[in-house]
Amino acid sequence: MKKIQVGIFLALATLWGDVAAQAKDWFTVVGGTTSFELVRSADGRLSSRVPLLPVPDAVVPAGQQLVAQNVDVSNKLGRASALLSSVRATLEPETSSQGASLVFSADVVPELLPGPYGVVVRIGLEPTVKGQMVQQVSLTLTVPAPELRAKALAVDIVRPLPFFGAQSIVTPPVELQERTGKAPVRDIKVDVLRDAAPPPGADSGVLSFKPEFTSLVPSGAASAAVVVSGDYPLGKTVGKLEFRSPDLLAPVSVAYEVRVIESKAWIPILAFLGVLLGYGVRHVLKGRQEYKAAIASASEFVAALARARAASLDDDFRSELKSIRDELDIATAGKRKAAVVVAALGVAQPKLMTARTALDARLSGVLQKVQELRNFADVSWRAPGSIQPALDEIRAQVFLLEQDMLARNAKGANSRVQSATVKGLPSIVNAAGRYGTALAQLTTRLADSRLPLPEASQRRLVDTASLLTKSFPSPWTDVSQATVAQASQQLTKVYGDVNLALEVTKSIFGDSQAFAEWARKQLQVPETNAAFRSLAAETAKSLDTKFLLDEIEKTPFGLGAIDQRVEDLRAAWAQFCKAVVPSLTSEEVQGFIGSGSWQKLVVLAVEKKANAGAGIMLDAAAERKVFVQGEPIYSPISVPFSAPQWNSSTVRAGTAGLDGSEMEVYRNNKESEMFALAQMLVVALIFILGVYLFYGEVWVGKPKEMLTLFLLAFGLDLTADSVVAALKR
């Protein structure tokens, strides 16, 4: 304020610079007071009287008088030059009734707001003269501010039942009063403010007033009714009513509260619904849920029966499964109680396990026989062609046996094993026996034919024929039953005899060729000799091993072709000898050939050729033996055989009317889950309502409260079983 006065003084000094004024105190303020309040008169103007005391030595010259002039007005914001014309100062001289005074008057204009104002007044002589005496007075004038008073507002709203009337609103009017009696309140505005902004779309409630507040005279009062529009949410909505006016130093706020409740008629209604719903949870939903759960288990059991039937082609096992299903259908037909279904499950489940155990036992019993047959069939028997069809047949039977085992068909597998014992294996044994007998007969015929061989080779051929005859004596008698061991033994014997026969025939072939070569050298015949070449060709043809084995395979078996080959070979030798030694007679040649004295024939031919002057010398040691080792006829391959094992799974019970399909199992499980979910939702809803009622009045939402509520809900068992058990206790 002192800074304002200094500024005003400097300004006045500038304004009065053209007059050589000197400072002069004409008056002093009574009591030294510098602050005064403007008082409102009946006409609304503001005025204030400042009492003055003349200074004793201050004398007003004749012809002049003292006057006062307001030269500056300022407020807290600075100079208020616009108010100079509205705030006026007048000097009233002393009278008999009162002393001198400085009177201020102010027009009520919008710029003149409540609060303190600094004014600077100049007191001097009039008319003015050069060098006159002037007094400056600085004062503080206060425009009084009004004060409003209002009571807190409480609005009660009761919602009706659905379709029954409108909501009930109880609210007192809002009353305003100006308390000071010194100033009016103009241009009143009311703002309705919420303490917390509602979530978007949560409510649309609005408070308004009718009639609207406009202004109040000093000490005046006004009243307005509260109008509620829109919908407020249930519970309490709190905020404040803020009254604003340019005449107020600060807005005036009062609290308001809107309480919204539902009709109390809901109490008996909800109580009745709770009793009804509780009965449904305990007696209806629980029973339906248990029944649907039992039906779901039953459907799964029917599916297990179907899977077991599909996994096994055993007629006895399938018949047992059908019997189990029929018994369950009879036990549960027309009954919709979980206890009946569960009891039927308790009977059917062990029966299915027993049937499976019995099937596993029968499969284990036939498994060893199947393994023996498979091991036999897996051997790569390079058997002769006449035996191969029987082997192929047994392999086909083994393949079907494997399919039976994979299909868990113990009955079918056992039947095939019996068939193999009385048909397949005997066919192999008999085919091998007939082949071995034919091989022995052929070898014996070759030994009896006295082929052109060295004597050692001839003896070996005779011994081989004797061994083969002992192994497979003639005639062969077919068997009607055979085991795997017997079939393996018979094929092994054929293998050994064929190897022996191959070895001997290859040796005979080599020895026969070597014997012909020895004869050529003894007779000193060139290799290009036509007769020798014909003999060599016939030797290779007559003693061809493949031809001999093919003859055994022919049906019916005969020795005519072998005999013809032997005769052709003898004729070739006779032709060779007579061509080389013409002096040999046919009787001599046939005599030696018929008796098998081939070396003697060659010796005689050499002697006759020597007598003719050829000088041939006999090399009796030229005889040689050739033994060619044959390749193995078969190569055993061991392939382990393992029967399919039963994949045990949880066995469930079944009931009538179910097909065991995946859709049926899924549907029943879902329906059971829906009933359980309905129970849980009902119980959870009741729990949530209880928690809300308990916490609703004191809920703040701090982390500790949230965690406590979460742990409480997490630890509760809200299943119908636990609720029903608790209610029964």
XYZ file of C-alpha atoms in Angstrom:
729
model
C 0.000 0.000 0.000
C 2.884 2.359 0.761
C 4.243 1.726 -2.722
C 0.827 2.644 -4.144
C 0.810 5.892 -2.110
C 4.293 6.798 -3.259
C 3.245 6.190 -6.848
C 0.151 8.322 -6.405
C 2.195 11.100 -4.868
C 4.634 11.169 -7.743
C 1.766 11.246 -10.189
C 0.161 14.183 -8.403
C 3.463 16.031 -8.350
C 3.610 15.651 -12.077
C 0.042 16.830 -12.580
C 0.578 19.884 -10.443
C 3.972 20.717 -11.858
C 2.659 23.881 -13.525
C 1.634 25.277 -10.108
C 4.331 25.973 -7.662
C 2.598 24.200 -4.808
C 4.038 23.716 -1.386
C 3.134 20.991 1.048
C 0.780 22.093 3.773
C -1.225 20.117 6.329
C -4.685 21.566 6.657
C -6.312 18.680 8.516
C -5.537 15.564 10.430
C -7.727 12.443 10.513
C -9.423 11.968 13.797
C -7.775 9.184 15.681
C -5.163 8.731 12.967
C -7.329 6.063 11.277
C -6.613 5.474 7.587
C -9.072 2.623 6.751
C -12.789 3.140 6.310
C -15.690 1.066 4.999
C -18.097 2.214 2.323
C -21.671 1.901 3.599
C -24.573 1.201 1.266
C -27.459 3.657 1.520
C -31.107 3.054 0.777
C -30.689 4.144 -2.831
C -27.900 1.618 -3.282
C -25.019 4.101 -3.357
C -21.916 3.606 -1.288
C -20.548 6.316 0.978
C -18.162 6.869 3.875
C -17.424 9.870 6.131
C -13.845 10.521 7.378
C -13.781 12.942 10.388
C -11.068 15.663 10.234
C -9.454 18.065 12.732
C -8.111 21.408 11.480
C -4.457 22.048 12.073
C -4.216 24.912 14.641
C -1.910 27.210 12.674
C -3.641 26.562 9.335
C -5.492 29.744 8.266
C -7.581 29.918 5.116
C -6.961 33.266 3.351
C -9.887 35.521 2.753
C -11.667 34.990 -0.498
C -10.590 31.360 -0.720
C -11.896 28.039 0.527
C -10.568 24.548 0.989
C -11.704 21.857 -1.466
C -10.946 18.115 -1.854
C -10.274 16.214 -5.086
C -9.831 12.392 -5.610
C -6.733 12.071 -7.735
C -6.076 8.286 -7.732
C -7.832 4.948 -7.075
C -6.050 1.546 -6.920
C -6.776 -2.025 -5.868
C -4.731 -5.188 -5.467
C -4.283 -5.403 -9.215
C -2.862 -1.863 -9.547
C -4.281 1.513 -10.572
C -8.013 1.510 -11.341
C -8.244 4.691 -13.399
C -11.726 3.718 -14.611
C -13.055 4.223 -11.094
C -11.839 7.870 -10.720
C -15.152 9.113 -12.041
C -17.151 6.696 -9.882
C -15.390 7.357 -6.559
C -15.656 11.007 -5.496
C -14.288 12.926 -2.484
C -16.026 16.007 -0.984
C -14.723 18.260 1.861
C -17.487 19.340 4.218
C -16.530 22.262 6.503
C -17.124 22.354 10.219
C -20.637 23.296 11.363
C -22.213 23.849 14.682
C -23.433 20.288 14.789
C -20.393 18.446 13.498
C -16.794 18.893 12.707
C -15.150 19.004 9.324
C -15.183 15.758 7.381
C -14.070 14.204 4.108
C -17.051 12.466 2.479
C -16.540 9.710 -0.118
C -19.326 8.518 -2.403
C -19.140 5.703 -4.991
C -21.443 4.703 -7.780
C -22.327 0.997 -7.967
C -20.701 -0.057 -11.241
C -19.557 -3.544 -12.373
C -15.906 -2.524 -11.997
C -16.395 -1.739 -8.314
C -15.913 -5.185 -6.775
C -15.831 -6.034 -3.079
C -12.495 -5.502 -1.386
C -10.063 -2.755 -0.288
C -9.209 0.229 -2.505
C -6.455 2.761 -2.036
C -7.466 6.411 -2.697
C -5.343 9.561 -2.797
C -7.153 12.889 -2.065
C -5.709 16.384 -2.557
C -6.918 19.193 -0.197
C -6.097 22.741 -1.267
C -7.321 26.304 -1.681
C -9.667 27.437 -4.369
C -9.234 29.369 -6.459
C -5.700 28.262 -6.903
C -2.829 30.713 -6.725
C 0.836 30.386 -7.379
C 2.667 28.927 -4.460
C -0.458 27.758 -2.666
C -0.412 25.247 0.124
C -1.654 21.656 -0.736
C -2.250 18.623 1.525
C -2.253 14.997 0.206
C -4.267 12.393 2.112
C -3.946 8.632 1.437
C -6.754 6.397 2.702
C -8.051 2.847 2.317
C -11.721 2.400 1.453
C -13.286 -1.065 1.653
C -16.270 -2.161 -0.401
C -18.135 -4.652 1.841
C -18.529 -8.246 0.463
C -21.734 -10.269 0.911
C -21.836 -13.726 2.544
C -24.144 -16.569 1.495
C -25.501 -19.286 3.746
C -27.096 -22.539 2.508
C -27.856 -25.943 4.082
C -26.656 -29.336 2.830
C -29.022 -31.055 0.413
C -30.234 -34.674 0.738
C -32.309 -36.293 -2.033
C -33.949 -39.708 -1.499
C -35.087 -41.732 -4.534
C -36.950 -45.055 -4.241
C -37.161 -47.170 -7.379
C -40.424 -49.036 -7.988
C -40.882 -52.695 -8.827
C -40.753 -53.403 -12.570
C -44.000 -52.408 -14.283
C -45.390 -50.943 -11.046
C -45.541 -47.136 -11.073
C -42.852 -44.466 -11.130
C -39.990 -43.767 -8.788
C -40.547 -41.772 -5.603
C -38.411 -38.644 -5.039
C -38.236 -36.888 -1.657
C -36.157 -33.692 -1.533
C -36.301 -30.438 0.497
C -35.939 -27.054 -1.248
C -32.616 -25.249 -1.438
C -32.585 -22.003 0.629
C -30.075 -19.141 0.274
C -29.583 -16.163 2.636
C -27.254 -13.142 2.598
C -25.824 -12.887 6.113
C -23.946 -9.561 6.337
C -26.784 -7.196 5.401
C -24.140 -4.921 3.927
C -24.020 -5.978 0.260
C -26.262 -7.574 -2.324
C -25.432 -10.723 -4.277
C -25.898 -10.305 -7.986
C -25.845 -12.685 -10.950
C -25.933 -15.900 -8.891
C -24.833 -19.096 -10.705
C -25.099 -22.649 -9.349
C -22.778 -25.551 -10.392
C -23.638 -29.162 -9.432
C -20.317 -30.984 -8.991
C -19.731 -34.714 -8.384
C -17.083 -35.762 -5.908
C -15.995 -38.494 -8.362
C -16.726 -38.692 -12.074
C -19.010 -41.665 -12.851
C -17.874 -44.273 -15.386
C -19.109 -43.621 -18.954
C -22.743 -44.582 -19.312
C -23.116 -45.510 -15.636
C -25.848 -42.957 -14.961
C -27.509 -39.865 -16.399
C -28.784 -38.142 -13.231
C -28.854 -34.318 -13.198
C -29.982 -31.841 -10.489
C -31.490 -28.476 -11.386
C -33.440 -25.775 -9.532
C -36.756 -24.092 -10.146
C -36.964 -21.139 -10.120
C -33.341 -20.368 -10.832
C -31.400 -18.186 -8.407
C -30.573 -14.700 -9.774
C -29.730 -12.212 -6.974
C -30.161 -11.387 -3.286
C -30.487 -8.036 -1.547
C -28.519 -7.496 1.653
C -29.946 -9.794 4.339
C -32.256 -11.210 1.683
C -33.278 -14.897 1.268
C -34.487 -17.078 -1.627
C -35.779 -20.634 -2.030
C -35.891 -23.007 -5.041
C -37.253 -26.507 -5.560
C -34.876 -29.329 -6.600
C -35.667 -30.974 -9.943
C -34.211 -34.476 -10.587
C -33.856 -35.574 -14.201
C -32.268 -38.698 -15.627
C -31.387 -41.806 -13.614
C -28.962 -42.005 -10.727
C -27.278 -45.332 -9.894
C -28.230 -47.374 -6.876
C -26.569 -46.274 -3.667
C -25.173 -42.854 -2.788
C -24.062 -40.191 -5.218
C -22.332 -37.329 -3.393
C -20.988 -33.984 -4.493
C -21.335 -30.291 -3.807
C -23.441 -27.330 -4.910
C -21.171 -24.403 -5.742
C -22.755 -20.877 -5.698
C -20.815 -18.259 -7.641
C -21.292 -14.485 -7.971
C -19.012 -11.592 -8.909
C -19.915 -10.028 -5.547
C -18.574 -12.969 -3.548
C -14.980 -13.068 -2.504
C -14.980 -16.871 -3.146
C -17.561 -19.449 -4.321
C -19.781 -20.894 -1.586
C -20.020 -24.738 -1.539
C -22.485 -26.982 0.272
C -22.616 -30.797 0.152
C -25.369 -32.728 -1.517
C -26.209 -36.436 -1.462
C -28.519 -38.451 -3.705
C -29.535 -41.811 -2.188
C -31.133 -44.326 -4.577
C -32.630 -47.557 -3.221
C -34.816 -50.308 -4.582
C -38.320 -50.820 -3.272
C -38.473 -52.666 0.034
C -41.017 -54.959 -1.569
C -37.993 -56.798 -2.988
C -37.179 -58.223 0.450
C -40.095 -60.721 0.659
C -39.861 -61.390 -3.083
C -36.150 -62.272 -2.947
C -36.648 -64.310 0.200
C -39.275 -66.407 -1.569
C -37.115 -66.782 -4.690
C -34.145 -67.791 -2.530
C -36.159 -70.533 -0.851
C -37.431 -71.746 -4.230
C -34.000 -71.645 -5.851
C -32.373 -73.379 -2.876
C -34.839 -76.222 -3.223
C -34.018 -76.480 -6.925
C -30.279 -76.598 -6.274
C -30.556 -79.233 -3.563
C -33.155 -81.490 -5.145
C -33.462 -80.873 -8.897
C -30.157 -79.659 -10.292
C -28.089 -81.957 -8.081
C -30.074 -85.017 -9.138
C -29.949 -84.065 -12.813
C -26.222 -83.416 -12.625
C -25.558 -86.781 -10.982
C -27.751 -88.579 -13.507
C -26.084 -86.863 -16.470
C -22.650 -87.654 -15.041
C -23.663 -91.316 -14.685
C -25.072 -91.329 -18.229
C -21.820 -89.798 -19.517
C -19.853 -92.566 -17.816
C -22.298 -95.119 -19.198
C -21.875 -93.749 -22.697
C -18.107 -93.969 -22.325
C -18.474 -97.590 -21.235
C -20.621 -98.381 -24.276
C -17.877 -96.779 -26.364
C -15.342 -99.005 -24.560
C -17.482 -102.043 -25.421
C -17.592 -100.928 -29.052
C -13.825 -100.412 -29.119
C -13.248 -103.820 -27.530
C -15.554 -105.448 -30.076
C -13.852 -103.636 -32.963
C -10.412 -104.611 -31.634
C -11.216 -108.344 -31.562
C -12.758 -110.672 -34.151
C -13.021 -113.502 -31.640
C -16.588 -114.847 -31.817
C -16.631 -116.012 -28.189
C -15.360 -112.657 -26.925
C -17.870 -110.735 -29.029
C -20.680 -112.915 -27.757
C -19.637 -112.154 -24.187
C -19.594 -108.395 -24.921
C -23.096 -108.601 -26.379
C -24.285 -110.418 -23.275
C -22.819 -107.675 -21.049
C -24.543 -104.969 -23.073
C -27.889 -106.786 -23.047
C -27.772 -107.237 -19.276
C -27.036 -103.533 -18.774
C -29.871 -102.516 -21.074
C -32.309 -104.664 -19.107
C -31.036 -103.385 -15.728
C -31.315 -99.687 -16.610
C -34.203 -99.549 -19.076
C -36.753 -96.840 -18.220
C -34.919 -95.659 -15.067
C -33.577 -92.110 -14.808
C -31.789 -92.348 -11.486
C -28.027 -92.096 -11.100
C -27.958 -94.802 -8.427
C -29.463 -97.373 -10.826
C -26.955 -96.554 -13.544
C -24.020 -96.647 -11.116
C -25.156 -100.022 -9.756
C -25.381 -101.421 -13.287
C -21.892 -100.114 -13.964
C -20.593 -101.916 -10.894
C -21.847 -105.224 -12.294
C -20.803 -104.717 -15.904
C -17.302 -103.440 -15.283
C -15.893 -106.621 -13.717
C -17.522 -108.727 -16.428
C -15.739 -106.807 -19.146
C -12.438 -107.191 -17.316
C -13.077 -110.924 -16.908
C -13.877 -111.299 -20.613
C -10.689 -109.476 -21.534
C -8.629 -111.602 -19.155
C -10.097 -114.788 -20.619
C -9.358 -113.607 -24.162
C -5.772 -112.738 -23.183
C -5.347 -116.225 -21.723
C -6.601 -117.898 -24.895
C -4.369 -115.671 -27.023
C -1.372 -116.560 -24.863
C -2.201 -120.243 -25.248
C -2.114 -120.116 -29.037
C 0.749 -117.621 -29.232
C 3.535 -120.218 -28.879
C 2.139 -122.311 -31.711
C 1.814 -119.230 -33.905
C 5.406 -118.272 -33.147
C 6.606 -121.756 -34.112
C 4.742 -121.598 -37.404
C 5.976 -118.079 -38.116
C 9.601 -118.963 -37.360
C 9.233 -121.948 -39.692
C 7.620 -119.847 -42.438
C 10.174 -117.036 -42.109
C 13.031 -119.387 -42.997
C 14.053 -118.870 -46.618
C 13.645 -122.491 -47.642
C 15.051 -122.785 -51.168
C 13.087 -125.916 -51.621
C 12.532 -127.706 -54.933
C 9.601 -126.597 -57.003
C 7.367 -129.519 -56.025
C 7.634 -128.509 -52.337
C 7.266 -124.762 -52.864
C 3.421 -124.696 -53.199
C 3.068 -126.394 -49.825
C 5.480 -123.866 -48.313
C 3.566 -120.997 -49.916
C 0.350 -122.374 -48.472
C 1.783 -122.535 -44.952
C 3.144 -118.985 -45.316
C -0.309 -117.807 -46.379
C -1.754 -119.517 -43.323
C 0.839 -117.819 -41.102
C -0.089 -114.438 -42.597
C -3.725 -115.085 -41.779
C -2.690 -116.222 -38.311
C -0.892 -112.930 -37.788
C -4.017 -111.092 -38.844
C -6.007 -113.159 -36.356
C -3.564 -112.310 -33.588
C -3.616 -108.623 -34.482
C -7.407 -108.811 -34.489
C -7.248 -110.638 -31.132
C -9.138 -113.548 -32.665
C -8.014 -116.416 -30.451
C -10.716 -118.735 -31.729
C -9.837 -118.134 -35.389
C -6.119 -118.422 -34.706
C -6.543 -121.744 -32.900
C -8.629 -123.059 -35.808
C -5.902 -122.108 -38.290
C -3.223 -123.737 -36.137
C -5.260 -126.982 -36.182
C -5.671 -126.664 -39.942
C -1.926 -126.233 -40.357
C -1.315 -129.313 -38.238
C -3.602 -131.598 -40.260
C -3.177 -130.028 -43.700
C -0.389 -127.512 -44.279
C 2.489 -129.199 -42.471
C 1.585 -132.709 -43.701
C 1.566 -131.343 -47.280
C 5.141 -130.111 -46.781
C 6.273 -133.369 -45.212
C 4.654 -135.447 -47.955
C 5.961 -133.254 -50.799
C 9.465 -133.408 -49.343
C 9.167 -137.176 -48.876
C 8.084 -137.727 -52.457
C 10.886 -135.504 -53.725
C 13.497 -137.315 -51.607
C 12.219 -140.685 -52.775
C 12.450 -139.609 -56.436
C 15.969 -138.282 -55.835
C 17.010 -141.611 -54.289
C 15.492 -143.557 -57.191
C 17.221 -141.373 -59.777
C 20.586 -141.661 -58.046
C 20.139 -145.435 -57.781
C 19.327 -145.656 -61.500
C 22.478 -143.679 -62.343
C 24.550 -145.998 -60.136
C 23.008 -149.064 -61.798
C 23.668 -147.636 -65.289
C 27.474 -148.119 -65.026
C 28.375 -144.723 -66.524
C 31.749 -144.081 -68.221
C 33.593 -143.144 -65.034
C 36.698 -144.129 -63.201
C 36.112 -146.966 -60.782
C 36.500 -144.658 -57.732
C 33.800 -142.340 -59.022
C 31.528 -145.281 -59.762
C 31.901 -146.539 -56.195
C 31.126 -143.067 -54.839
C 27.965 -142.921 -56.921
C 26.881 -146.341 -55.636
C 27.503 -145.294 -52.015
C 25.509 -142.064 -52.519
C 22.568 -143.960 -53.953
C 22.640 -146.273 -50.937
C 22.594 -143.313 -48.493
C 19.706 -141.575 -50.275
C 17.690 -144.789 -50.336
C 18.125 -145.196 -46.590
C 17.025 -141.566 -46.033
C 13.978 -141.871 -48.298
C 13.029 -145.518 -48.832
C 10.609 -146.381 -51.570
C 7.719 -146.244 -51.811
C 6.825 -143.077 -49.839
C 3.689 -143.235 -47.609
C 1.838 -139.925 -47.016
C 1.214 -138.774 -43.431
C -2.070 -137.217 -42.233
C -0.633 -135.050 -39.394
C 2.691 -133.338 -38.826
C 4.373 -130.922 -36.479
C 6.650 -127.994 -37.213
C 9.605 -130.037 -36.001
C 8.749 -132.889 -38.387
C 8.365 -130.501 -41.338
C 11.673 -128.807 -40.513
C 13.398 -132.182 -40.200
C 12.006 -133.358 -43.525
C 13.071 -130.180 -45.350
C 16.504 -130.383 -43.747
C 16.861 -133.987 -44.976
C 15.869 -132.928 -48.475
C 18.357 -130.078 -48.260
C 21.157 -132.447 -47.274
C 20.236 -135.051 -49.872
C 19.946 -132.477 -52.660
C 23.333 -131.030 -51.713
C 24.820 -134.495 -51.700
C 23.213 -135.341 -55.018
C 24.415 -132.062 -56.521
C 27.920 -132.695 -55.272
C 27.954 -136.206 -56.657
C 26.428 -135.301 -60.022
C 28.849 -132.409 -60.462
C 31.681 -134.762 -59.544
C 30.381 -137.343 -61.994
C 30.155 -134.704 -64.694
C 33.763 -133.640 -64.085
C 35.010 -137.164 -63.741
C 33.202 -138.230 -66.921
C 34.756 -135.369 -68.861
C 38.151 -136.092 -67.322
C 37.748 -139.759 -68.215
C 36.963 -138.865 -71.828
C 39.999 -136.541 -71.903
C 42.151 -139.309 -70.461
C 40.933 -141.698 -73.147
C 41.715 -139.135 -75.854
C 45.251 -138.725 -74.595
C 45.785 -142.458 -74.257
C 44.632 -142.973 -77.804
C 46.591 -139.888 -78.938
C 43.592 -138.308 -80.595
C 43.721 -134.578 -81.294
C 41.075 -132.361 -79.629
C 39.772 -131.353 -83.005
C 38.850 -134.910 -83.820
C 35.209 -135.014 -84.878
C 34.442 -138.221 -83.011
C 35.952 -136.844 -79.797
C 34.081 -133.594 -80.105
C 30.829 -135.494 -80.515
C 31.676 -137.580 -77.427
C 32.456 -134.467 -75.342
C 29.180 -132.841 -76.348
C 27.144 -135.927 -75.529
C 28.931 -136.259 -72.172
C 28.028 -132.670 -71.229
C 24.434 -133.230 -72.354
C 23.846 -136.593 -70.729
C 25.200 -135.700 -67.281
C 23.672 -132.159 -67.038
C 22.784 -131.530 -63.366
C 19.849 -129.215 -64.134
C 18.323 -131.866 -66.401
C 18.550 -134.443 -63.670
C 16.860 -132.172 -61.078
C 14.151 -131.172 -63.547
C 13.333 -134.817 -64.156
C 12.642 -135.286 -60.452
C 10.106 -132.433 -60.534
C 8.069 -133.993 -63.333
C 4.686 -135.454 -62.553
C 4.328 -138.332 -62.782
C 7.930 -139.084 -61.965
C 9.673 -141.506 -64.289
C 13.174 -142.767 -65.218
C 12.658 -143.109 -68.965
C 14.420 -139.863 -69.876
C 17.389 -140.726 -67.689
C 17.679 -144.153 -69.286
C 17.627 -142.554 -72.748
C 20.441 -140.165 -71.815
C 22.524 -143.078 -70.569
C 21.948 -145.000 -73.825
C 22.906 -141.937 -75.874
C 26.136 -141.581 -73.893
C 27.003 -145.254 -74.409
C 26.373 -144.936 -78.137
C 28.642 -141.892 -78.304
C 31.448 -143.834 -76.614
C 31.008 -146.797 -78.956
C 31.099 -144.487 -81.969
C 34.247 -142.731 -80.645
C 36.103 -145.991 -79.995
C 35.261 -147.516 -83.369
C 36.165 -144.281 -85.152
C 39.556 -144.025 -83.457
C 40.318 -147.800 -83.518
C 38.570 -149.314 -86.494
C 39.904 -152.725 -85.574
C 37.548 -152.852 -82.577
C 34.485 -154.918 -83.261
C 30.976 -153.941 -82.175
C 30.760 -157.053 -80.012
C 33.930 -156.063 -78.128
C 32.758 -152.526 -77.565
C 29.245 -153.465 -76.396
C 30.646 -156.158 -74.158
C 32.853 -153.772 -72.206
C 30.142 -151.043 -72.136
C 27.460 -153.444 -70.946
C 29.651 -154.637 -68.063
C 30.771 -151.078 -67.192
C 34.435 -151.934 -67.914
C 35.220 -148.554 -69.456
C 38.925 -148.561 -68.558
C 39.351 -152.008 -70.032
C 37.698 -150.799 -73.212
C 40.207 -147.941 -73.455
C 43.119 -150.306 -72.712
C 41.952 -152.695 -75.421
C 41.639 -149.820 -77.873
C 45.160 -148.615 -77.038
C 46.555 -152.140 -77.474
C 44.864 -152.578 -80.815
C 46.066 -149.209 -81.962
C 49.594 -150.112 -80.745
C 49.483 -153.345 -82.608
C 48.776 -151.241 -85.604
C 52.131 -149.457 -84.931
C 50.946 -146.317 -83.220
C 53.142 -146.808 -80.109
C 50.552 -145.708 -77.575
C 51.397 -146.102 -73.842
C 48.577 -146.279 -71.274
C 48.627 -143.787 -68.332
C 46.537 -145.678 -65.825
C 46.977 -142.922 -63.183
C 45.183 -140.320 -65.235
C 42.001 -140.918 -63.329
C 41.055 -137.888 -61.157
C 38.306 -136.896 -58.860
C 36.521 -133.551 -58.912
C 34.324 -132.493 -56.032
C 32.480 -129.228 -56.432
C 31.055 -127.759 -53.188
C 27.430 -126.741 -53.741
C 25.931 -123.506 -52.443
C 23.637 -123.716 -49.421
C 20.041 -124.356 -50.375
C 18.560 -122.168 -47.673
C 19.603 -119.303 -45.445
C 17.750 -119.236 -42.106
C 16.423 -115.812 -41.100
C 15.211 -115.434 -37.535
C 12.395 -112.928 -37.208
C 10.995 -112.678 -33.672
C 7.235 -112.775 -33.452
C 5.285 -110.931 -30.763
C 1.559 -111.156 -30.384
C -0.396 -107.905 -30.006
C -0.870 -106.965 -26.371
C -4.124 -105.697 -24.843
C -3.904 -101.959 -24.239
C -5.542 -101.650 -20.850
C -7.602 -98.538 -20.200
C -10.093 -97.385 -17.621
C -13.230 -99.459 -18.005
C -16.479 -97.643 -17.438
C -20.013 -98.828 -17.205
C -22.827 -98.567 -19.704
C -26.626 -98.457 -19.823
C -29.551 -99.024 -22.128
C -30.284 -96.854 -25.122
C -26.679 -95.719 -25.657
C -24.719 -96.241 -28.845
C -21.318 -95.309 -27.429
C -20.535 -92.865 -30.224
C -18.072 -90.046 -29.660
C -20.837 -87.497 -30.174
C -23.013 -89.178 -27.548
C -20.184 -89.289 -25.004
C -19.362 -85.663 -25.738
C -23.006 -84.590 -25.460
C -23.626 -86.355 -22.136
C -20.401 -85.037 -20.663
C -21.309 -81.529 -21.772
C -24.813 -81.794 -20.320
C -23.381 -83.001 -17.013
C -20.902 -80.139 -17.046
C -23.711 -77.681 -17.788
C -25.714 -78.889 -14.777
C -22.614 -78.662 -12.606
C -21.924 -75.205 -14.027
C -25.499 -74.124 -13.314
C -25.139 -75.262 -9.707
C -21.846 -73.464 -9.350
C -23.232 -70.258 -10.863
C -26.270 -70.263 -8.578
C -24.186 -70.873 -5.461
C -21.576 -68.361 -6.639
C -24.265 -65.749 -7.263
C -25.608 -66.206 -3.751
C -22.075 -65.936 -2.393
C -21.361 -62.785 -4.400
C -24.568 -61.155 -3.219
C -23.716 -61.965 0.377
C -20.190 -60.597 0.011
C -21.521 -57.461 -1.649
C -24.023 -56.849 1.130
C -21.330 -57.393 3.747
C -18.668 -55.238 2.116
C -20.875 -52.755 0.256
C -21.189 -50.198 3.048
C -17.502 -50.123 3.944
C -15.828 -50.970 0.606
C -12.879 -48.773 -0.351
C -10.914 -50.991 -2.751
C -7.450 -50.959 -1.218
C -5.049 -53.749 -2.313
C -5.341 -55.424 1.093
C -9.145 -55.576 0.778
C -8.946 -56.937 -2.771
C -6.452 -59.656 -1.775
C -8.549 -60.634 1.251
C -11.698 -60.974 -0.839
C -9.846 -62.949 -3.533
C -8.379 -65.430 -1.029
C -11.783 -65.852 0.619
C -13.412 -66.685 -2.742
C -10.478 -68.864 -3.823
C -10.652 -70.995 -0.687
C -14.388 -71.698 -0.911
C -15.768 -74.949 -2.309
C -18.744 -73.737 -4.319
C -19.826 -77.132 -5.640
C -23.327 -78.390 -5.038
C -21.926 -81.406 -3.162
C -20.250 -79.234 -0.536
C -23.266 -76.930 -0.234
C -25.710 -79.825 0.129
C -23.439 -81.527 2.672
C -23.198 -78.316 4.678
C -26.975 -77.835 4.589
C -27.545 -81.444 5.703
C -25.289 -80.904 8.710
